[in-house]
Short mmCIF file of C-alpha atoms in Angstrom, two decimals:
data_model
loop_
_atom_site.label_atom_id
_atom_site.label_comp_id
_atom_site.label_asym_id
_atom_site.label_seq_id
_atom_site.Cartn_x
_atom_site.Cartn_y
_atom_site.Cartn_z
CA MET A 1 53.90 25.47 117.12
CA ALA A 2 51.06 27.45 115.55
CA ALA A 3 48.55 29.00 117.92
CA VAL A 4 44.95 27.79 117.84
CA ASP A 5 42.41 30.48 117.00
CA ALA A 6 40.24 30.71 120.12
CA ASN A 7 37.48 32.50 118.16
CA PRO A 8 37.49 31.16 114.57
CA SER A 9 35.33 33.08 112.11
CA TYR A 10 33.96 29.83 110.64
CA LEU A 11 33.24 26.49 112.27
CA SER A 12 33.27 23.15 110.42
CA VAL A 13 30.73 20.74 111.87
CA SER A 14 28.74 17.70 110.83
CA VAL A 15 24.95 17.93 110.74
CA THR A 16 22.60 15.05 111.54
CA SER A 17 18.84 14.89 111.95
CA SER A 18 16.20 12.82 113.66
CA LEU A 19 14.41 12.64 110.28
CA SER A 20 17.23 10.96 108.38
CA ASP A 21 20.02 8.43 108.73
CA PHE A 22 22.28 10.56 106.55
CA GLY A 23 24.53 13.40 107.67
CA SER A 24 26.48 16.16 105.98
CA GLN A 25 29.49 18.40 106.55
CA LYS A 26 28.85 22.15 106.80
CA ARG A 27 30.70 25.37 107.64
CA PHE A 28 28.88 28.13 109.51
CA PRO A 29 30.00 31.60 110.64
CA ALA A 30 30.68 31.75 114.33
CA SER A 31 28.68 34.98 114.38
CA VAL A 32 25.45 33.42 113.11
CA THR A 33 22.72 33.38 115.76
CA ILE A 34 21.07 30.13 116.76
CA GLY A 35 17.80 31.43 115.31
CA GLU A 36 19.47 32.12 111.97
CA LEU A 37 21.26 28.77 112.16
CA LYS A 38 17.95 26.94 112.56
CA GLY A 39 16.71 28.63 109.38
CA LYS A 40 19.77 27.35 107.51
CA LEU A 41 19.40 23.87 108.98
CA GLU A 42 15.76 23.75 107.88
CA LEU A 43 17.01 23.80 104.28
CA VAL A 44 19.60 21.12 105.04
CA THR A 45 17.48 18.67 107.05
CA GLY A 46 13.86 19.45 106.18
CA ALA A 47 13.07 19.96 109.85
CA THR A 48 10.80 22.86 110.82
CA ALA A 49 12.86 25.75 112.27
CA LEU A 50 10.17 26.82 114.75
CA LEU A 51 9.84 23.27 116.08
CA MET A 52 13.53 22.44 116.05
CA GLN A 53 15.58 21.28 119.02
CA LEU A 54 19.32 21.70 118.48
CA GLN A 55 21.97 19.69 120.28
CA LEU A 56 25.77 20.03 120.27
CA LEU A 57 27.80 16.80 120.46
CA ASP A 58 31.56 16.29 120.47
CA ALA A 59 33.51 14.19 117.95
CA ASP A 60 32.80 11.05 120.03
CA GLY A 61 29.03 11.66 120.02
CA LYS A 62 28.88 12.86 123.62
CA LEU A 63 26.22 15.50 124.34
CA ILE A 64 27.83 18.84 125.24
CA CYS A 65 24.79 21.09 125.53
CA GLU A 66 21.52 22.27 124.05
CA LEU A 67 21.65 25.27 121.70
CA ASP A 68 18.47 26.83 123.06
CA ASN A 69 19.07 30.59 122.95
CA ASP A 70 17.94 31.79 119.52
CA ASP A 71 19.58 35.20 120.06
CA ALA A 72 23.02 33.86 121.04
CA PRO A 73 25.72 33.51 118.35
CA LEU A 74 26.96 30.02 117.53
CA GLY A 75 30.47 31.01 118.64
CA SER A 76 29.25 31.71 122.15
CA TYR A 77 28.81 27.98 122.66
CA PRO A 78 31.79 25.60 123.14
CA VAL A 79 31.72 24.55 119.46
CA GLN A 80 34.90 23.18 117.89
CA ASP A 81 35.72 21.98 114.40
CA GLY A 82 34.67 18.35 114.06
CA PHE A 83 31.78 18.62 116.51
CA ARG A 84 28.24 17.62 115.49
CA LEU A 85 25.00 19.57 115.40
CA HIS A 86 22.07 17.21 115.83
CA VAL A 87 18.64 18.45 114.77
CA ILE A 88 15.56 17.03 116.47
CA ASP A 89 12.30 17.90 114.71
CA LYS A 90 9.41 18.21 117.16
CA ASP A 91 6.84 18.47 114.36
CA PRO A 92 4.42 15.55 115.02
CA SER A 93 3.42 15.42 111.34
CA LYS A 94 6.96 14.44 110.30
CA LYS A 95 8.28 10.89 110.49
CA VAL A 96 11.73 9.31 110.31
CA GLY A 97 12.87 8.66 106.74
CA GLU A 98 10.10 10.78 105.24
CA PHE A 99 12.51 12.50 102.85
CA GLU A 100 14.20 9.23 101.87
CA ASP A 101 11.12 7.18 100.91
CA LEU A 102 10.81 7.58 97.14
CA THR A 103 7.73 5.36 96.95
CA THR A 104 5.60 8.29 98.09
CA VAL A 105 6.91 10.60 95.36
CA GLU A 106 4.54 11.04 92.44
CA LYS A 107 6.40 10.06 89.29
CA TYR A 108 5.96 11.59 85.85
CA GLU A 109 5.38 8.95 83.21
CA ILE A 110 5.28 9.26 79.43
CA SER A 111 4.39 6.68 76.81
CA ASP A 112 7.02 5.38 74.39
CA THR A 113 5.11 6.91 71.47
CA ALA A 114 4.91 10.36 73.06
CA TYR A 115 8.56 10.19 74.12
CA ALA A 116 9.64 9.28 70.59
CA LYS A 117 7.91 12.43 69.27
CA ARG A 118 9.80 14.79 71.59
CA THR A 119 12.62 16.81 70.06
CA ASP A 120 14.31 17.71 73.37
CA SER A 121 14.89 14.16 74.65
CA VAL A 122 18.05 12.06 74.94
CA LEU A 123 16.58 9.78 72.26
CA ALA A 124 16.19 12.68 69.83
CA PHE A 125 19.74 13.87 70.58
CA LYS A 126 21.17 10.39 69.82
CA GLN A 127 19.19 10.26 66.59
CA ARG A 128 20.50 13.66 65.49
CA MET A 129 24.09 12.85 66.43
CA LYS A 130 23.95 9.29 65.05
CA LEU A 131 24.99 7.78 68.38
CA GLY A 132 24.58 4.27 69.77
CA ARG A 133 22.19 2.03 67.89
CA PHE A 134 21.35 4.85 65.50
CA ALA A 135 24.98 5.02 64.38
CA ASP A 136 24.90 1.30 63.71
CA LYS A 137 21.76 1.64 61.62
CA GLU A 138 23.30 4.47 59.64
CA LYS A 139 26.48 2.49 59.00
CA GLU A 140 24.49 -0.61 58.14
CA SER A 141 22.39 1.37 55.67
CA GLN A 142 25.45 2.95 54.08
CA GLY A 143 27.26 -0.39 53.98
CA GLY A 144 24.28 -2.09 52.35
CA ALA A 145 24.03 0.61 49.68
CA GLU A 146 27.75 0.40 48.94
CA GLU A 147 27.58 -3.41 48.71
CA GLU A 148 24.67 -3.24 46.27
CA GLU A 149 26.48 -0.69 44.08
CA ARG A 150 29.56 -2.91 44.00
CA GLU A 151 27.47 -5.97 43.19
CA LYS A 152 25.63 -4.11 40.40
CA ALA A 153 28.93 -3.15 38.80
CA GLU A 154 30.04 -6.78 38.90
CA ALA A 155 26.72 -7.93 37.40
CA ASP A 156 26.87 -5.34 34.60
CA ALA A 157 30.22 -6.81 33.53
CA ILE A 158 28.66 -10.25 32.92
CA PRO A 159 26.91 -10.45 29.49
CA VAL A 160 23.99 -12.82 29.06
CA GLY A 161 24.97 -15.65 26.70
CA SER A 162 28.63 -15.67 27.69
CA ARG A 163 30.54 -18.74 28.77
CA CYS A 164 31.60 -18.76 32.40
CA GLU A 165 33.18 -20.67 35.23
CA VAL A 166 31.51 -20.63 38.63
CA THR A 167 33.58 -21.09 41.78
CA LEU A 168 31.70 -21.70 45.03
CA ALA A 169 32.98 -22.51 48.50
CA LYS A 170 33.79 -26.16 49.15
CA SER A 171 33.22 -27.21 45.53
CA SER A 172 35.28 -27.49 42.34
CA PRO A 173 34.78 -24.97 39.50
CA ARG A 174 31.74 -25.59 37.31
CA ARG A 175 31.40 -24.43 33.70
CA GLY A 176 28.26 -23.20 32.07
CA THR A 177 26.47 -20.45 30.16
CA VAL A 178 25.07 -17.21 31.58
CA LEU A 179 21.34 -17.01 30.83
CA PHE A 180 20.19 -14.37 33.33
CA VAL A 181 21.64 -11.33 35.14
CA GLY A 182 19.64 -9.11 37.50
CA LYS A 183 17.49 -9.04 40.60
CA VAL A 184 15.24 -11.88 41.69
CA HIS A 185 12.14 -12.16 43.87
CA PHE A 186 13.50 -14.68 46.37
CA LYS A 187 16.74 -12.97 47.51
CA PRO A 188 18.02 -9.38 47.74
CA GLY A 189 20.78 -8.01 45.51
CA TYR A 190 21.97 -9.04 42.06
CA TRP A 191 22.15 -12.64 40.85
CA VAL A 192 23.48 -14.53 37.83
CA GLY A 193 21.45 -17.39 36.38
CA VAL A 194 23.72 -20.09 34.97
CA LYS A 195 22.96 -23.24 32.97
CA TYR A 196 25.68 -25.72 33.91
CA ASP A 197 27.20 -28.13 31.41
CA GLU A 198 26.47 -30.95 33.85
CA PRO A 199 23.47 -31.61 36.15
CA LEU A 200 25.11 -29.94 39.13
CA GLY A 201 22.48 -27.26 39.68
CA LYS A 202 19.39 -26.92 41.85
CA ASN A 203 16.61 -25.94 39.45
CA ASP A 204 15.46 -25.57 35.84
CA GLY A 205 15.79 -21.79 35.70
CA SER A 206 12.70 -21.14 37.82
CA VAL A 207 12.14 -20.63 41.56
CA ASP A 208 8.77 -20.82 43.33
CA GLY A 209 7.01 -21.00 39.96
CA LYS A 210 8.66 -17.84 38.58
CA ARG A 211 10.84 -18.52 35.53
CA TYR A 212 14.01 -16.57 34.81
CA PHE A 213 15.53 -18.76 32.06
CA GLU A 214 15.09 -22.15 30.41
CA CYS A 215 17.20 -25.25 31.07
CA PRO A 216 16.72 -28.92 31.98
CA PRO A 217 16.07 -29.80 35.65
CA LYS A 218 19.18 -29.83 37.88
CA TYR A 219 21.16 -27.82 35.31
CA GLY A 220 20.16 -24.35 36.57
CA ALA A 221 21.59 -22.30 39.43
CA PHE A 222 21.58 -18.72 40.73
CA VAL A 223 24.93 -17.44 42.03
CA LYS A 224 26.38 -14.11 43.10
CA PRO A 225 28.32 -12.11 40.49
CA LYS A 226 31.53 -12.37 42.50
CA SER A 227 31.46 -16.17 42.02
CA VAL A 228 31.27 -15.92 38.20
CA LYS A 229 34.26 -15.59 35.90
CA VAL A 230 33.46 -14.88 32.25
CA GLY A 231 35.85 -16.09 29.56
CA ASP A 232 36.74 -18.72 26.96
CA PHE A 233 35.54 -21.80 28.79
CA PRO A 234 34.67 -24.48 26.18
CA GLU A 235 31.99 -26.94 27.12
CA GLU A 236 33.50 -30.08 28.58
CA ARG A 237 32.14 -33.19 26.92
CA PHE A 238 32.38 -36.54 28.63
CA SER A 239 32.34 -39.97 26.95
CA ASP A 240 32.27 -43.54 28.21
CA GLU A 241 36.06 -43.66 27.79
CA ASP A 242 36.40 -41.05 30.55
CA GLU A 243 34.92 -43.48 33.07
CA MET A 244 36.86 -46.28 34.69
#
């Protein structure tokens, strides 16, 4: 069985204070004087060293003695590892919980506008590194530009005056003639203006009073280039014999 060091060079103790409900674990040299120890405990607890009463308690919280000789070394008292040093601050200007009440701490505040102008903030770092919502904006911007380039290429391949077939979701193909290709004022991106062979459209080639092409009412429509297929699509003519 290993022998217990009767005079350990360091002592591991817990430290509590009358000013706080929180404690901490510390190691002190056995050779440190009580006066020097109080100086160290002032930094730990916030208690005033000159007005400090120091008690030694065992692991069960039982009072062993007062550490009242500032010139005596800590090791001269019956201190063991696991014991507790309890600091009582006799300063009448101090109160319990003084160092835990954050409501009394003056807080630095900065406006959103001023914060946004700073170059050393977390916000500025995220902007530079394209993180979080700034990464999404960057991707969205890049994705939008790529989509517009793709759509422009599709639109450039559709000549005005060509016959076409338009295929939209939840509807059968519709034939017609391309009368407009380009950008419009009412929607972003590129659009194709088609005059249908039948009155299956939504307008007469104009929207909100702005005209893009001419056709009878209900024969005109604006569709995305991806929905238009250009080719040899003869106009379908219907007679009374086609109806039953």
